[in-house]
Amino acid sequence: MATKDRRARKQAPEGGRRLTVTPAPRRGRREPAALPDTISWWDAFYRVIRRIPAGRVCTYGAVAAMAGHPRAARHVGYALAALKETGAGAGVPWQRVLGSRPRNRAAVTIKDPVGGALQRKLLEAEGIAFDDRGNVSLDRFGWSWSKPVAAPAKKVRGAAPRKRRS
């Protein structure tokens, strides 16, 4: 019986009331920072894409290079996927940006069948012709308002520096 009495005292100390603990406010806890509407690069991408004339197309990589961010083709895709019909994204001709293919060709790369069909329909309405495989000739329909910025060369590891001859 003594063990039952000890358990009873642990569960309900002095007078049978249970202890309640109120948590103290946490220190150093801040509200999360508000995220910006767009990433600063995206505005540069949108400026380049707005300059693409009707009847012309450009690739994601070329848009990134013309905006001054070579090797950021994937970011161009993210920026276009985040477009809204109002605000800063209004009036951006997103359909004129295509994925690159070999042999100076480009193609619709949207995985969603409805979105891909919509992009193709909008481009065909502008006079852009697709071949049997769904590619667009960049020689015929490609656009570039300046020479793309060349990507920096990769560093070769393990190569010894050249010796100078005197």
PDB file of C-alpha atoms in Angstrom:
ATOM      1  CA  MET A   1       0.000   0.000   0.000  1.00  0.00           C
ATOM      2  CA  ALA A   2       2.882   2.323   0.535  1.00  0.00           C
ATOM      3  CA  THR A   3       3.752   2.306  -3.167  1.00  0.00           C
ATOM      4  CA  LYS A   4       0.242   3.346  -4.119  1.00  0.00           C
ATOM      5  CA  ASP A   5       0.428   6.244  -1.686  1.00  0.00           C
ATOM      6  CA  ARG A   6       3.740   7.453  -3.162  1.00  0.00           C
ATOM      7  CA  ARG A   7       2.371   7.356  -6.709  1.00  0.00           C
ATOM      8  CA  ALA A   8      -0.681   9.238  -5.602  1.00  0.00           C
ATOM      9  CA  ARG A   9       1.436  11.938  -3.992  1.00  0.00           C
ATOM     10  CA  LYS A  10       3.542  12.359  -7.173  1.00  0.00           C
ATOM     11  CA  GLN A  11       0.486  12.771  -9.354  1.00  0.00           C
ATOM     12  CA  ALA A  12      -1.427  15.097  -7.090  1.00  0.00           C
ATOM     13  CA  PRO A  13       0.843  16.895  -4.632  1.00  0.00           C
ATOM     14  CA  GLU A  14      -0.510  18.722  -1.595  1.00  0.00           C
ATOM     15  CA  GLY A  15      -4.200  18.995  -1.534  1.00  0.00           C
ATOM     16  CA  GLY A  16      -4.893  16.984  -4.683  1.00  0.00           C
ATOM     17  CA  ARG A  17      -4.391  19.880  -7.109  1.00  0.00           C
ATOM     18  CA  ARG A  18      -2.376  19.389 -10.255  1.00  0.00           C
ATOM     19  CA  LEU A  19       0.419  21.773 -11.046  1.00  0.00           C
ATOM     20  CA  THR A  20       0.072  23.795 -14.207  1.00  0.00           C
ATOM     21  CA  VAL A  21       3.052  25.345 -15.903  1.00  0.00           C
ATOM     22  CA  THR A  22       2.635  28.278 -18.235  1.00  0.00           C
ATOM     23  CA  PRO A  23       5.367  28.560 -20.846  1.00  0.00           C
ATOM     24  CA  ALA A  24       7.462  31.707 -20.760  1.00  0.00           C
ATOM     25  CA  PRO A  25       7.630  33.826 -23.904  1.00  0.00           C
ATOM     26  CA  ARG A  26      10.482  32.825 -26.184  1.00  0.00           C
ATOM     27  CA  ARG A  27      13.340  35.194 -26.463  1.00  0.00           C
ATOM     28  CA  GLY A  28      14.900  36.155 -29.757  1.00  0.00           C
ATOM     29  CA  ARG A  29      11.948  34.965 -31.816  1.00  0.00           C
ATOM     30  CA  ARG A  30      11.224  37.250 -34.724  1.00  0.00           C
ATOM     31  CA  GLU A  31       8.597  37.361 -37.388  1.00  0.00           C
ATOM     32  CA  PRO A  32       9.808  35.887 -40.669  1.00  0.00           C
ATOM     33  CA  ALA A  33      11.079  38.463 -43.129  1.00  0.00           C
ATOM     34  CA  ALA A  34       8.740  39.313 -45.974  1.00  0.00           C
ATOM     35  CA  LEU A  35       9.933  37.887 -49.284  1.00  0.00           C
ATOM     36  CA  PRO A  36      10.312  40.249 -52.224  1.00  0.00           C
ATOM     37  CA  ASP A  37       7.804  39.972 -55.056  1.00  0.00           C
ATOM     38  CA  THR A  38      10.487  39.048 -57.570  1.00  0.00           C
ATOM     39  CA  ILE A  39      14.171  38.352 -57.524  1.00  0.00           C
ATOM     40  CA  SER A  40      16.180  41.307 -58.819  1.00  0.00           C
ATOM     41  CA  TRP A  41      17.462  39.269 -61.789  1.00  0.00           C
ATOM     42  CA  TRP A  42      13.958  38.634 -62.985  1.00  0.00           C
ATOM     43  CA  ASP A  43      13.339  42.268 -63.875  1.00  0.00           C
ATOM     44  CA  ALA A  44      16.364  42.165 -66.183  1.00  0.00           C
ATOM     45  CA  PHE A  45      15.003  38.990 -67.795  1.00  0.00           C
ATOM     46  CA  TYR A  46      11.582  40.592 -68.286  1.00  0.00           C
ATOM     47  CA  ARG A  47      13.184  43.651 -69.944  1.00  0.00           C
ATOM     48  CA  VAL A  48      14.975  41.441 -72.475  1.00  0.00           C
ATOM     49  CA  ILE A  49      11.890  39.323 -73.175  1.00  0.00           C
ATOM     50  CA  ARG A  50       9.726  42.424 -73.739  1.00  0.00           C
ATOM     51  CA  ARG A  51      12.105  43.458 -76.539  1.00  0.00           C
ATOM     52  CA  ILE A  52      11.620  40.230 -78.524  1.00  0.00           C
ATOM     53  CA  PRO A  53       9.491  41.254 -81.535  1.00  0.00           C
ATOM     54  CA  ALA A  54       6.450  39.316 -82.726  1.00  0.00           C
ATOM     55  CA  GLY A  55       7.428  36.534 -85.115  1.00  0.00           C
ATOM     56  CA  ARG A  56      10.784  35.944 -83.402  1.00  0.00           C
ATOM     57  CA  VAL A  57      11.894  33.577 -80.627  1.00  0.00           C
ATOM     58  CA  CYS A  58      14.799  33.359 -78.229  1.00  0.00           C
ATOM     59  CA  THR A  59      16.157  30.620 -75.956  1.00  0.00           C
ATOM     60  CA  TYR A  60      16.299  30.656 -72.167  1.00  0.00           C
ATOM     61  CA  GLY A  61      20.097  30.701 -72.222  1.00  0.00           C
ATOM     62  CA  ALA A  62      20.263  33.589 -74.687  1.00  0.00           C
ATOM     63  CA  VAL A  63      17.847  35.644 -72.562  1.00  0.00           C
ATOM     64  CA  ALA A  64      19.985  35.003 -69.490  1.00  0.00           C
ATOM     65  CA  ALA A  65      23.163  35.979 -71.330  1.00  0.00           C
ATOM     66  CA  MET A  66      21.614  39.148 -72.777  1.00  0.00           C
ATOM     67  CA  ALA A  67      20.423  40.128 -69.295  1.00  0.00           C
ATOM     68  CA  GLY A  68      23.999  39.843 -68.051  1.00  0.00           C
ATOM     69  CA  HIS A  69      23.631  36.548 -66.192  1.00  0.00           C
ATOM     70  CA  PRO A  70      25.203  33.801 -68.305  1.00  0.00           C
ATOM     71  CA  ARG A  71      24.575  30.255 -67.073  1.00  0.00           C
ATOM     72  CA  ALA A  72      21.268  31.325 -65.505  1.00  0.00           C
ATOM     73  CA  ALA A  73      18.905  29.817 -68.088  1.00  0.00           C
ATOM     74  CA  ARG A  74      17.054  27.900 -65.389  1.00  0.00           C
ATOM     75  CA  HIS A  75      16.377  31.153 -63.546  1.00  0.00           C
ATOM     76  CA  VAL A  76      14.745  32.548 -66.681  1.00  0.00           C
ATOM     77  CA  GLY A  77      12.388  29.568 -66.579  1.00  0.00           C
ATOM     78  CA  TYR A  78      11.592  30.221 -62.920  1.00  0.00           C
ATOM     79  CA  ALA A  79      10.935  33.891 -63.682  1.00  0.00           C
ATOM     80  CA  LEU A  80       8.563  33.030 -66.527  1.00  0.00           C
ATOM     81  CA  ALA A  81       6.756  30.423 -64.425  1.00  0.00           C
ATOM     82  CA  ALA A  82       6.140  33.069 -61.752  1.00  0.00           C
ATOM     83  CA  LEU A  83       4.580  35.593 -64.147  1.00  0.00           C
ATOM     84  CA  LYS A  84       1.216  37.030 -63.258  1.00  0.00           C
ATOM     85  CA  GLU A  85      -1.211  38.692 -65.652  1.00  0.00           C
ATOM     86  CA  THR A  86      -1.127  41.886 -63.608  1.00  0.00           C
ATOM     87  CA  GLY A  87       1.636  43.906 -61.992  1.00  0.00           C
ATOM     88  CA  ALA A  88       5.270  43.763 -63.111  1.00  0.00           C
ATOM     89  CA  GLY A  89       4.691  40.620 -65.162  1.00  0.00           C
ATOM     90  CA  ALA A  90       1.980  42.109 -67.351  1.00  0.00           C
ATOM     91  CA  GLY A  91       2.861  42.414 -71.014  1.00  0.00           C
ATOM     92  CA  VAL A  92       5.782  39.960 -70.995  1.00  0.00           C
ATOM     93  CA  PRO A  93       5.552  37.805 -74.163  1.00  0.00           C
ATOM     94  CA  TRP A  94       6.529  34.580 -72.377  1.00  0.00           C
ATOM     95  CA  GLN A  95       5.602  32.415 -75.362  1.00  0.00           C
ATOM     96  CA  ARG A  96       8.584  33.734 -77.355  1.00  0.00           C
ATOM     97  CA  VAL A  97      11.129  32.019 -75.091  1.00  0.00           C
ATOM     98  CA  LEU A  98      11.928  28.407 -76.017  1.00  0.00           C
ATOM     99  CA  GLY A  99      14.334  25.715 -74.926  1.00  0.00           C
ATOM    100  CA  SER A 100      17.401  25.181 -77.095  1.00  0.00           C
ATOM    101  CA  ARG A 101      17.946  22.064 -79.175  1.00  0.00           C
ATOM    102  CA  PRO A 102      20.915  20.853 -81.225  1.00  0.00           C
ATOM    103  CA  ARG A 103      21.594  22.128 -84.754  1.00  0.00           C
ATOM    104  CA  ASN A 104      20.487  25.708 -84.061  1.00  0.00           C
ATOM    105  CA  ARG A 105      16.920  24.793 -83.231  1.00  0.00           C
ATOM    106  CA  ALA A 106      14.561  25.534 -80.329  1.00  0.00           C
ATOM    107  CA  ALA A 107      11.397  23.860 -79.033  1.00  0.00           C
ATOM    108  CA  VAL A 108       8.553  24.259 -76.552  1.00  0.00           C
ATOM    109  CA  THR A 109       9.739  22.826 -73.237  1.00  0.00           C
ATOM    110  CA  ILE A 110       6.645  23.279 -71.094  1.00  0.00           C
ATOM    111  CA  LYS A 111       5.795  19.872 -69.596  1.00  0.00           C
ATOM    112  CA  ASP A 112       2.122  20.706 -69.063  1.00  0.00           C
ATOM    113  CA  PRO A 113       0.295  19.608 -72.243  1.00  0.00           C
ATOM    114  CA  VAL A 114      -2.201  22.472 -72.024  1.00  0.00           C
ATOM    115  CA  GLY A 115       0.489  25.101 -71.459  1.00  0.00           C
ATOM    116  CA  GLY A 116       2.690  23.677 -74.223  1.00  0.00           C
ATOM    117  CA  ALA A 117      -0.219  23.624 -76.683  1.00  0.00           C
ATOM    118  CA  LEU A 118      -1.108  27.207 -75.734  1.00  0.00           C
ATOM    119  CA  GLN A 119       2.474  28.362 -76.310  1.00  0.00           C
ATOM    120  CA  ARG A 120       2.616  26.642 -79.695  1.00  0.00           C
ATOM    121  CA  LYS A 121      -0.744  28.123 -80.726  1.00  0.00           C
ATOM    122  CA  LEU A 122       0.368  31.650 -79.756  1.00  0.00           C
ATOM    123  CA  LEU A 123       3.620  31.267 -81.699  1.00  0.00           C
ATOM    124  CA  GLU A 124       1.882  29.906 -84.789  1.00  0.00           C
ATOM    125  CA  ALA A 125      -0.503  32.881 -84.666  1.00  0.00           C
ATOM    126  CA  GLU A 126       2.596  35.136 -84.842  1.00  0.00           C
ATOM    127  CA  GLY A 127       3.783  33.307 -87.998  1.00  0.00           C
ATOM    128  CA  ILE A 128       6.417  31.010 -86.487  1.00  0.00           C
ATOM    129  CA  ALA A 129       6.649  27.647 -88.267  1.00  0.00           C
ATOM    130  CA  PHE A 130       7.324  24.361 -86.487  1.00  0.00           C
ATOM    131  CA  ASP A 131       8.842  21.328 -88.212  1.00  0.00           C
ATOM    132  CA  ASP A 132       7.569  17.744 -87.912  1.00  0.00           C
ATOM    133  CA  ARG A 133       9.350  17.223 -84.588  1.00  0.00           C
ATOM    134  CA  GLY A 134       8.058  20.453 -83.032  1.00  0.00           C
ATOM    135  CA  ASN A 135      11.296  22.412 -83.459  1.00  0.00           C
ATOM    136  CA  VAL A 136      11.714  26.014 -84.585  1.00  0.00           C
ATOM    137  CA  SER A 137      14.670  27.076 -86.740  1.00  0.00           C
ATOM    138  CA  LEU A 138      16.700  29.742 -84.948  1.00  0.00           C
ATOM    139  CA  ASP A 139      18.368  30.658 -88.259  1.00  0.00           C
ATOM    140  CA  ARG A 140      14.989  31.748 -89.568  1.00  0.00           C
ATOM    141  CA  PHE A 141      13.065  32.869 -86.442  1.00  0.00           C
ATOM    142  CA  GLY A 142      15.797  33.511 -83.869  1.00  0.00           C
ATOM    143  CA  TRP A 143      16.325  36.946 -82.323  1.00  0.00           C
ATOM    144  CA  SER A 144      19.259  38.613 -80.615  1.00  0.00           C
ATOM    145  CA  TRP A 145      19.549  42.346 -79.886  1.00  0.00           C
ATOM    146  CA  SER A 146      23.156  42.088 -78.813  1.00  0.00           C
ATOM    147  CA  LYS A 147      25.862  39.523 -78.730  1.00  0.00           C
ATOM    148  CA  PRO A 148      25.358  37.209 -75.746  1.00  0.00           C
ATOM    149  CA  VAL A 149      27.892  37.514 -72.963  1.00  0.00           C
ATOM    150  CA  ALA A 150      30.294  34.606 -73.164  1.00  0.00           C
ATOM    151  CA  ALA A 151      30.330  32.340 -70.153  1.00  0.00           C
ATOM    152  CA  PRO A 152      33.619  32.352 -68.255  1.00  0.00           C
ATOM    153  CA  ALA A 153      35.941  29.503 -69.191  1.00  0.00           C
ATOM    154  CA  LYS A 154      36.189  26.612 -66.774  1.00  0.00           C
ATOM    155  CA  LYS A 155      39.368  26.384 -64.800  1.00  0.00           C
ATOM    156  CA  VAL A 156      41.485  23.333 -65.477  1.00  0.00           C
ATOM    157  CA  ARG A 157      42.530  21.662 -62.266  1.00  0.00           C
ATOM    158  CA  GLY A 158      45.915  20.140 -61.821  1.00  0.00           C
ATOM    159  CA  ALA A 159      47.544  21.965 -64.706  1.00  0.00           C
ATOM    160  CA  ALA A 160      50.979  23.321 -63.890  1.00  0.00           C
ATOM    161  CA  PRO A 161      51.602  26.985 -64.720  1.00  0.00           C
ATOM    162  CA  ARG A 162      53.634  27.603 -67.859  1.00  0.00           C
ATOM    163  CA  LYS A 163      57.258  28.538 -67.443  1.00  0.00           C
ATOM    164  CA  ARG A 164      58.460  31.674 -69.124  1.00  0.00           C
ATOM    165  CA  ARG A 165      61.495  31.517 -71.322  1.00  0.00           C
ATOM    166  CA  SER A 166      64.109  34.184 -70.784  1.00  0.00           C
TER     167      SER A 166
END
